Amino acid sequence: MNRKLKKFYDFVEDMDTAMFTTRRRDGHLVSRPMANQKRASGADLWFVTYTKADKIREISKDPHVNLAYYKDRTREWISVSGIAKIVDNRKKIHELYAPDWRVWFGDEGGDMDGSPDDPRMVLIGVDIHTAMYMEVNKPQPVVLFEVLTSMVTGKTPNIGDVKEISGGEARRARSSATKGASKKRTASKPSSKKGR
């Protein structure tokens, strides 16, 4: 994985929550906070939600989405333009499941208990079309000085570098990570002759 893409994923993991934007039926945009899930094959970014959530209907009508992240302390940000897909595959839900999901789904009895087999759970996978992010490599006092100086001089402060990633870069990295993981699984698989 190249440095730019690694930095992007580090930022995503560090910022944790995206403002996830979809288009409503009336054409207007709507955003809501959604927590990132761990990285896994099948999509560049993963989220979990209710099967009956408005965003599911919105994505079904128009899969184009935007994810916006912002880190107030450093002024770093990420903007992702991508295509979302609804994934209700139980195997993938089991793979991504985290115990804290129970908090958001609650236990309504029976199968609706917040476990990975809860029928209310569905995943949203986002494939990146393009992503931009700003990386700040300066100490906070220097950033503050640049901002204050710009207020006096009227010049735009230079507080960080804006980088861009294409969806192709993310897909290539995802593909090579998947191949690497399958090689590791194959290498660690015990011999079928063992114990015979």
PDB file of C-alpha atoms in Angstrom, residues 1-13 39 44-45 78 80 128 130-131 133 135 163-177:
ATOM      1  CA  MET A   1       0.000   0.000   0.000  1.00  0.00           C
ATOM      2  CA  ASN A   2       1.419   3.391  -0.934  1.00  0.00           C
ATOM      3  CA  ARG A   3       2.113   6.024   1.736  1.00  0.00           C
ATOM      4  CA  LYS A   4      -0.715   8.330   0.622  1.00  0.00           C
ATOM      5  CA  LEU A   5      -3.327   5.561   0.880  1.00  0.00           C
ATOM      6  CA  LYS A   6      -1.940   4.303   4.204  1.00  0.00           C
ATOM      7  CA  LYS A   7      -2.168   7.844   5.590  1.00  0.00           C
ATOM      8  CA  PHE A   8      -5.753   8.106   4.339  1.00  0.00           C
ATOM      9  CA  TYR A   9      -6.793   4.912   6.162  1.00  0.00           C
ATOM     10  CA  ASP A  10      -4.887   5.998   9.295  1.00  0.00           C
ATOM     11  CA  PHE A  11      -6.860   9.268   9.250  1.00  0.00           C
ATOM     12  CA  VAL A  12     -10.171   7.450   8.720  1.00  0.00           C
ATOM     13  CA  GLU A  13      -9.474   5.139  11.684  1.00  0.00           C
ATOM     14  CA  ARG A  39     -11.472  -2.758   7.125  1.00  0.00           C
ATOM     15  CA  ASP A  44     -13.198   0.343   0.766  1.00  0.00           C
ATOM     16  CA  LEU A  45     -15.189   1.499   3.828  1.00  0.00           C
ATOM     17  CA  ILE A  78     -11.235  13.987   4.668  1.00  0.00           C
ATOM     18  CA  VAL A  80     -14.826  10.848   0.176  1.00  0.00           C
ATOM     19  CA  ILE A 128     -14.243   5.140  -3.198  1.00  0.00           C
ATOM     20  CA  THR A 130     -12.191   9.893  -5.207  1.00  0.00           C
ATOM     21  CA  ALA A 131     -11.024  11.002  -1.788  1.00  0.00           C
ATOM     22  CA  TYR A 133      -7.662  14.786   2.646  1.00  0.00           C
ATOM     23  CA  GLU A 135      -2.455  16.258   6.219  1.00  0.00           C
ATOM     24  CA  LYS A 163      -3.791  14.920  -1.169  1.00  0.00           C
ATOM     25  CA  GLU A 164      -6.121  13.100  -3.579  1.00  0.00           C
ATOM     26  CA  ILE A 165      -6.764   9.371  -3.972  1.00  0.00           C
ATOM     27  CA  SER A 166      -8.596   7.695  -6.825  1.00  0.00           C
ATOM     28  CA  GLY A 167     -10.886   4.727  -6.389  1.00  0.00           C
ATOM     29  CA  GLY A 168      -8.469   2.668  -8.481  1.00  0.00           C
ATOM     30  CA  GLU A 169      -5.721   3.157  -5.886  1.00  0.00           C
ATOM     31  CA  ALA A 170      -8.024   1.968  -3.104  1.00  0.00           C
ATOM     32  CA  ARG A 171      -9.229  -1.054  -5.116  1.00  0.00           C
ATOM     33  CA  ARG A 172      -5.656  -2.095  -5.993  1.00  0.00           C
ATOM     34  CA  ALA A 173      -4.650  -1.837  -2.323  1.00  0.00           C
ATOM     35  CA  ARG A 174      -7.746  -3.798  -1.244  1.00  0.00           C
ATOM     36  CA  SER A 175      -7.045  -6.466  -3.848  1.00  0.00           C
ATOM     37  CA  SER A 176      -3.392  -6.890  -2.827  1.00  0.00           C
ATOM     38  CA  ALA A 177      -4.354  -6.949   0.877  1.00  0.00           C
TER      39      ALA A 177
END
